mmCIF file of C-alpha atoms in Angstrom:
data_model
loop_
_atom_site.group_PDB
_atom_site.id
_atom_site.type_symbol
_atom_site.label_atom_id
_atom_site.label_comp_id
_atom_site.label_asym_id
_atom_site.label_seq_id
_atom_site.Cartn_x
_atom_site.Cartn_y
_atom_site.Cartn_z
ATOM 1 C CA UNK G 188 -13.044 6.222 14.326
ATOM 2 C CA UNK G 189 -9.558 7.604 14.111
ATOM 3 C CA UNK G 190 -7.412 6.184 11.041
ATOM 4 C CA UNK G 191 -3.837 4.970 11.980
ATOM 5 C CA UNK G 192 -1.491 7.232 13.243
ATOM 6 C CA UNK G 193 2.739 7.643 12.563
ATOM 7 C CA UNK G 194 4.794 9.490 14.753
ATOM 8 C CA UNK G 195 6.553 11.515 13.897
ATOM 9 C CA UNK G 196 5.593 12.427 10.932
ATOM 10 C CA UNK G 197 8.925 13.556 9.803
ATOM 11 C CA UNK G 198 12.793 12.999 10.632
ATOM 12 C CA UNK G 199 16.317 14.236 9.966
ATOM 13 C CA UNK G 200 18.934 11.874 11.618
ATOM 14 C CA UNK G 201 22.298 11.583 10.063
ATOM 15 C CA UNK G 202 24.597 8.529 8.605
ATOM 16 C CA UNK G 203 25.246 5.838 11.180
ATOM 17 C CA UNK G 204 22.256 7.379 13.721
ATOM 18 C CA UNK G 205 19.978 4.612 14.237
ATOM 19 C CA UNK G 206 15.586 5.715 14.261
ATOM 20 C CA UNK G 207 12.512 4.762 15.679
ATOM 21 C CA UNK G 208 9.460 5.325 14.345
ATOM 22 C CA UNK G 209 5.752 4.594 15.746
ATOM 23 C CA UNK G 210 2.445 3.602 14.491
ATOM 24 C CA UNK G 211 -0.594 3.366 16.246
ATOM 25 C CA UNK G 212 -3.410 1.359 14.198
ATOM 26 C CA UNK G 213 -6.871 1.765 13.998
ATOM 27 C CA UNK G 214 -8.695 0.443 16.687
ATOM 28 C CA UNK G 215 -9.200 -2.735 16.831
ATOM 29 C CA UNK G 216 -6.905 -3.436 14.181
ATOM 30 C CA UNK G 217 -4.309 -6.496 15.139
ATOM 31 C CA UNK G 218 -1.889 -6.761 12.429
ATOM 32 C CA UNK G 219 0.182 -4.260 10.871
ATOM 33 C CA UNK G 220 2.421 -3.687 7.728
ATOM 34 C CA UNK G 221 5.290 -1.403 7.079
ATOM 35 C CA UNK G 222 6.734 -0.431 3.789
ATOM 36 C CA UNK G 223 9.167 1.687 2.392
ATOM 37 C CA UNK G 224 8.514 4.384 -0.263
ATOM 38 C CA UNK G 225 11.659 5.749 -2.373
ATOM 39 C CA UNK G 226 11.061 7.497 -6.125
ATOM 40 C CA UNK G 227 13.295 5.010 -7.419
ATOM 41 C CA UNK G 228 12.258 1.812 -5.676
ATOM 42 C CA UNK G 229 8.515 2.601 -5.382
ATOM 43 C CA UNK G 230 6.430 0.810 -2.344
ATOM 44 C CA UNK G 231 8.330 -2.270 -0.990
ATOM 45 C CA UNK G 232 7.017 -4.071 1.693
ATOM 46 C CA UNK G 233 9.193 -4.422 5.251
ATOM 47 C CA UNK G 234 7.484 -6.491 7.472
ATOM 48 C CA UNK G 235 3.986 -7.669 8.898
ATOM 49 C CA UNK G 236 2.674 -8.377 12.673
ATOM 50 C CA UNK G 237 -0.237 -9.856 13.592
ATOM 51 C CA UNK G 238 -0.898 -10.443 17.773
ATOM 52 C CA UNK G 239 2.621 -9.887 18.355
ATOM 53 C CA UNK G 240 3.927 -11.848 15.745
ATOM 54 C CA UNK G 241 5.995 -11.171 12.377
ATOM 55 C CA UNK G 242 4.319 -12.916 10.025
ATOM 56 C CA UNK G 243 5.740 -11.972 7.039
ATOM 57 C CA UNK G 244 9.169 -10.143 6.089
ATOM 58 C CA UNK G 245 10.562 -8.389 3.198
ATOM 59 C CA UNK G 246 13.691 -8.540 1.218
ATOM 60 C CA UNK G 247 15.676 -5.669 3.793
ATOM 61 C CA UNK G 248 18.716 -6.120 5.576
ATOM 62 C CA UNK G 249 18.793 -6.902 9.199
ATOM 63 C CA UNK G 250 19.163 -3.026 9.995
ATOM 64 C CA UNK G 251 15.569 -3.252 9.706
ATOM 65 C CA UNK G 252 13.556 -4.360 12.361
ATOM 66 C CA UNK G 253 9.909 -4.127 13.610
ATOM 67 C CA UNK G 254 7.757 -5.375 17.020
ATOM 68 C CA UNK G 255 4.546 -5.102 17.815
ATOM 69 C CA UNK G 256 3.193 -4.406 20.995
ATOM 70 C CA UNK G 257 0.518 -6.275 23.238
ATOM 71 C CA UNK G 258 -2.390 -3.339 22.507
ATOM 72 C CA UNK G 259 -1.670 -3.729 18.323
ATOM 73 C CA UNK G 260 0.873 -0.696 18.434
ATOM 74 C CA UNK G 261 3.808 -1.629 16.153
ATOM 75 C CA UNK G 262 7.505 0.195 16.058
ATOM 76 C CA UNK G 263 9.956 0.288 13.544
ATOM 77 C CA UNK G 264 14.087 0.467 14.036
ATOM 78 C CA UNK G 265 16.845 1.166 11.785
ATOM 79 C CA UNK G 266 20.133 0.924 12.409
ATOM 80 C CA UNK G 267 23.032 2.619 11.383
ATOM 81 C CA UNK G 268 21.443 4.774 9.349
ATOM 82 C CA UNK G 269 22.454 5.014 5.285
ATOM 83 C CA UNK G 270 21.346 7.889 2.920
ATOM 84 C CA UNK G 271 19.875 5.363 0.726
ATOM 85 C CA UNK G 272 17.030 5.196 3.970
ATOM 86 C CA UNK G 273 15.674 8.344 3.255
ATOM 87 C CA UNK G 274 12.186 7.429 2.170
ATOM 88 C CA UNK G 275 8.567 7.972 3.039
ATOM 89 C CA UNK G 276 8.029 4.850 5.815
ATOM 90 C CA UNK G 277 4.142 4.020 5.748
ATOM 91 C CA UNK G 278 2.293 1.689 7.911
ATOM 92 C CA UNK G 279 -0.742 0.059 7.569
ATOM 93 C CA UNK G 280 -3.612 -1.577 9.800
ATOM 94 C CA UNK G 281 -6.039 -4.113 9.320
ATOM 95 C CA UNK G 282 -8.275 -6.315 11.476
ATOM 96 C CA UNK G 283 -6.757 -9.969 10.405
ATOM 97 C CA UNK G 284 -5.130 -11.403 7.924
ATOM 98 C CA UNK G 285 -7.766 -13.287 5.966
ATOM 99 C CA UNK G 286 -8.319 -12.552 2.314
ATOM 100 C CA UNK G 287 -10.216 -9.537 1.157
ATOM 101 C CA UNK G 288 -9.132 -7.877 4.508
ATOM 102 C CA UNK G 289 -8.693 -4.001 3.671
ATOM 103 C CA UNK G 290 -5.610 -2.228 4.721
ATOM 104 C CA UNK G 291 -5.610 1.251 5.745
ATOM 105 C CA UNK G 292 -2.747 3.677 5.450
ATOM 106 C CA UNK G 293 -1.265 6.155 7.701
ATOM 107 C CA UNK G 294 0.039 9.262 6.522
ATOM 108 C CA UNK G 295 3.726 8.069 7.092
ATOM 109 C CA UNK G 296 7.002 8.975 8.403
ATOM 110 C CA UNK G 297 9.288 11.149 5.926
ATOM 111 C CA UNK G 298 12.991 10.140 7.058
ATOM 112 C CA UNK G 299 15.955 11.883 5.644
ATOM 113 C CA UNK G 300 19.170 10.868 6.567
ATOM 114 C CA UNK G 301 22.134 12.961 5.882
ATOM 115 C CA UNK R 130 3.020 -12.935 -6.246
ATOM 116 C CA UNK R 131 1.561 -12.333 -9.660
ATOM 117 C CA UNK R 132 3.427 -9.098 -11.512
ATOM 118 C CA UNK R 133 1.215 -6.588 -12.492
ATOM 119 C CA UNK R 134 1.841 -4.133 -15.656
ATOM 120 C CA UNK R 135 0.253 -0.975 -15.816
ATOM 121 C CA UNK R 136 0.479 2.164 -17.839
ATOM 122 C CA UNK R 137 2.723 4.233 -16.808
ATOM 123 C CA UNK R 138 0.756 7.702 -17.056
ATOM 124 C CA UNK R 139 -2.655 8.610 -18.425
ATOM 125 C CA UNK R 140 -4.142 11.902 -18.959
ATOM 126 C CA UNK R 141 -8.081 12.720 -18.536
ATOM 127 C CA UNK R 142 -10.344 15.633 -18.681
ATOM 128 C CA UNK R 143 -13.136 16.704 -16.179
ATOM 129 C CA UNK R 144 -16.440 14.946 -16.500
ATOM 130 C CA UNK R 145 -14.985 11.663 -18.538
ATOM 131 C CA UNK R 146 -14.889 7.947 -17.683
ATOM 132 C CA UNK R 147 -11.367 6.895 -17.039
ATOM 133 C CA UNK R 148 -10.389 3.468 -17.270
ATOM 134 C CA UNK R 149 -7.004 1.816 -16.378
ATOM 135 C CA UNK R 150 -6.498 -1.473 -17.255
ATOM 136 C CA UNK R 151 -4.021 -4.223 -15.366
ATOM 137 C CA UNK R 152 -2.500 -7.205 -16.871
ATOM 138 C CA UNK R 153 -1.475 -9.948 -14.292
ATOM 139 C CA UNK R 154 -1.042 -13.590 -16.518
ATOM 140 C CA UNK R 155 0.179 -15.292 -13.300
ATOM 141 C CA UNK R 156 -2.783 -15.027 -11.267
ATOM 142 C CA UNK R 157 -3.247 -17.635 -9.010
ATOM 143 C CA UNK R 158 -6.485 -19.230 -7.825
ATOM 144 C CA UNK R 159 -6.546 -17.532 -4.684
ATOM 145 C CA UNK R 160 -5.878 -14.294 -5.476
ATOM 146 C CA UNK R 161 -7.614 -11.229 -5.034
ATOM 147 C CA UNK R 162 -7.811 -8.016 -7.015
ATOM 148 C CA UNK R 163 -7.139 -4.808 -5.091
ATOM 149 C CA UNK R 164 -6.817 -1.159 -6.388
ATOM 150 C CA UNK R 165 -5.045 2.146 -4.018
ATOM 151 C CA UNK R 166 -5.025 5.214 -4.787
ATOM 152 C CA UNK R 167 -2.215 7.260 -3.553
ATOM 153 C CA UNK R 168 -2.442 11.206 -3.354
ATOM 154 C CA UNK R 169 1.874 12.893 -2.912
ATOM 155 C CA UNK R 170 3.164 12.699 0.315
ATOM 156 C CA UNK R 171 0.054 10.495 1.857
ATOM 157 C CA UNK R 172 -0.527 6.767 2.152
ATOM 158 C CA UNK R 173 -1.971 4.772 -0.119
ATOM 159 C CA UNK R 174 -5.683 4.401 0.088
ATOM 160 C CA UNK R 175 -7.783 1.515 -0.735
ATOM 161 C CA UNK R 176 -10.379 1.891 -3.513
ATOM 162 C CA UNK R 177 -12.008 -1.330 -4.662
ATOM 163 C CA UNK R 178 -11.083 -4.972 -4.358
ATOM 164 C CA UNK R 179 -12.812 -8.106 -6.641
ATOM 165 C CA UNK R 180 -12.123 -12.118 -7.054
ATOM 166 C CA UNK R 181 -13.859 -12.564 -10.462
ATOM 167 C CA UNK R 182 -16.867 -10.499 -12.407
ATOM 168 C CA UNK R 183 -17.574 -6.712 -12.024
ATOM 169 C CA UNK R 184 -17.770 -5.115 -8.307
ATOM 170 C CA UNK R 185 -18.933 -1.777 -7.843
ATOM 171 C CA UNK R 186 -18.614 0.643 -4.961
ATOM 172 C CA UNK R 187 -19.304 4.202 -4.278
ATOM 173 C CA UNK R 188 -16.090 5.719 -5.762
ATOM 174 C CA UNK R 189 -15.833 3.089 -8.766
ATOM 175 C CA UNK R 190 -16.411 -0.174 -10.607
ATOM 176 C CA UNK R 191 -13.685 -2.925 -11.066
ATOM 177 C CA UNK R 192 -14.416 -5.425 -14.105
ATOM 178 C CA UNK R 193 -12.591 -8.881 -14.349
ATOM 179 C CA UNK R 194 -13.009 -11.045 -17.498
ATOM 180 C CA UNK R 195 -13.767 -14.971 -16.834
ATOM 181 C CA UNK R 196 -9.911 -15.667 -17.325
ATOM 182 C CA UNK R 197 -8.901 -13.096 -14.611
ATOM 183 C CA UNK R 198 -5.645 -12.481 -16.530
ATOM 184 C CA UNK R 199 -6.426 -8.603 -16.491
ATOM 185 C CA UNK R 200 -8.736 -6.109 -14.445
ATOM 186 C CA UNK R 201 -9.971 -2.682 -15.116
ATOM 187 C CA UNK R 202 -10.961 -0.108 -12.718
ATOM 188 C CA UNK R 203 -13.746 2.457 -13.968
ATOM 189 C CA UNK R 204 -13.538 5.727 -12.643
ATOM 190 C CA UNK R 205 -16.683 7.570 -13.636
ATOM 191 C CA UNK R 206 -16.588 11.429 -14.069
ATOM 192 C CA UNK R 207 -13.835 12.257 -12.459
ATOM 193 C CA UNK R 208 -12.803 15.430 -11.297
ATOM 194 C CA UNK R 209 -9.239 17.335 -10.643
ATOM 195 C CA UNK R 210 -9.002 15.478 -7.450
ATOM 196 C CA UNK R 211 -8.635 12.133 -9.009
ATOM 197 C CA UNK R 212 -5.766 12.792 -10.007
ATOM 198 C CA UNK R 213 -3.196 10.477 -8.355
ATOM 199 C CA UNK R 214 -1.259 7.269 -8.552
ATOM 200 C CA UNK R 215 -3.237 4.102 -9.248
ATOM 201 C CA UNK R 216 -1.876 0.845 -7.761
ATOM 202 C CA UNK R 217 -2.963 -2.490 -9.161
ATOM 203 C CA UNK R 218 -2.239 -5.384 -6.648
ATOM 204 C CA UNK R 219 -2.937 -9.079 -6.990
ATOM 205 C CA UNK R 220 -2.223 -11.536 -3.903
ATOM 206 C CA UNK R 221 -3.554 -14.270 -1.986
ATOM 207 C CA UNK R 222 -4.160 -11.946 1.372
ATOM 208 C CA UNK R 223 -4.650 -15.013 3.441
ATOM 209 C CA UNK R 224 -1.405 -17.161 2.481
ATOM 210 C CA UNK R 225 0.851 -14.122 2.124
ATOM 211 C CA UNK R 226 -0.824 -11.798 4.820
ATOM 212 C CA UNK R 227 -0.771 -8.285 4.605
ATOM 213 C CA UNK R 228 2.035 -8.115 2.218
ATOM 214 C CA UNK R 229 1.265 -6.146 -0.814
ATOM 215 C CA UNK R 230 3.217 -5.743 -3.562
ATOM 216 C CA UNK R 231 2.854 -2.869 -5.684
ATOM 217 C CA UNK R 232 3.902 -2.285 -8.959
ATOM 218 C CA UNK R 233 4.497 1.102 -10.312
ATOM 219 C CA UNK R 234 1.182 1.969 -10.500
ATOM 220 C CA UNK R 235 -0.417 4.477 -12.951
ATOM 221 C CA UNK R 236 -0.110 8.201 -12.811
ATOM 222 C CA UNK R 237 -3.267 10.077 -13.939
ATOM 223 C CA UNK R 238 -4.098 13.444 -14.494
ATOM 224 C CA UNK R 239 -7.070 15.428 -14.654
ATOM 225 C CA UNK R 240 -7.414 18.313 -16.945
ATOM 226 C CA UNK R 241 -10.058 20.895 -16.777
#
């Protein structure tokens, strides 16, 4: 079974640019998670979508926003673009959302802004 | 969500046991244990996951005392390729979803 799947995998946009990124979940899979991975802040968690849904949102500004798609597919957008936003963005799939579901990684996005 | 402390680093050798041990004093009721391992420039990957007792898999053993204020994931033998980040996480996955919060996690490296 293919894992899940970020494109692209990496980015150079500049300050005020606004970015979308992709991920495609395993199959099957119906809710996703993005997070945000800076040497300084660590993993922080952005958002979650289950069937279409955001279920669950972290502490971001509104520049950040998510969707996900009727086949499980989720996108990511940022908006005018800061340098503190380069990071490593990483999504994850699972099947649902009930406890000791496992959550599966993709490789991520690498997004440097300049 | 219960806070997790970690070490910050630990160093092993090739062939030895290594254990890393998690405090998390706030655990709730609900929540569930969950270890990732995270190689540079990759996601994080999960490893093991436990409510209470000792679970074991194929890549490792995760042992929670009766109070479940800590947890401690086994790695037997490992090898230069274990070495990585460790994450400890502790949530209620149903009530709070898919949103994991990880703490700094645990560097280790493998000597030969």
């Amino acid at each position: 079974k293919a894992g899940v799947t970020q494109t692209p995998r990496y980015l150079i946009k500049t300050r005020g640019q606004q970015v979308t990124l992709s991920c495609s979940p395993i199959s099957g899979h119906r809710s996703v998670s993005w997070y945000q991975q800076t040497p300084g802040q660590g993993l922080q968690f952005l958002f979650e979508y289950f069937s279409e849904t955001q279920r669950n949102k972290g502490n971001f500004p509104g520049r950040f926003s998510g969707r996900q798609f009727s086949n499980s597919r989720s996108e990511m957008n940022v908006s005018t673009l800061e340098l503190g936003d380069s990071a490593l963005y990483l999504c994850a799939s699972s099947l649902s959302i009930t406890a000791n579901n496992e959550q599966f990684f993709g490789p991520g996005t690498r997004l440097t802004v300049l | 969500l219960a806070k997790t402390t970690q070490p910050i680093s630990m160093d092993s050798y090739e062939g030895q046991e290594v254990n890393i041990t998690c405090s998390h004093n706030n655990i709730a009721t609900n929540d569930y244990i969950t270890w990732y391992q995270q190689f540079p420039s990759q996601g994080p990957r999960f490893i093991i996951q436990g409510y209470k007792t000792k679970v074991t898999n194929e890549v490792a053993s995760l042992f929670i005392p009766a109070d479940r204020k800590s947890s401690t994931l086994s790695l037997p033998r490992v090898s230069l390729s274990d070495t990585a980040v460790y994450y400890c996480l502790v949530g209620d996955r149903y009530n709070a979803g898919n949103m994991l919060t990880f703490g700094g996690g645990t560097r280790l490296m493998v000597k030969p």
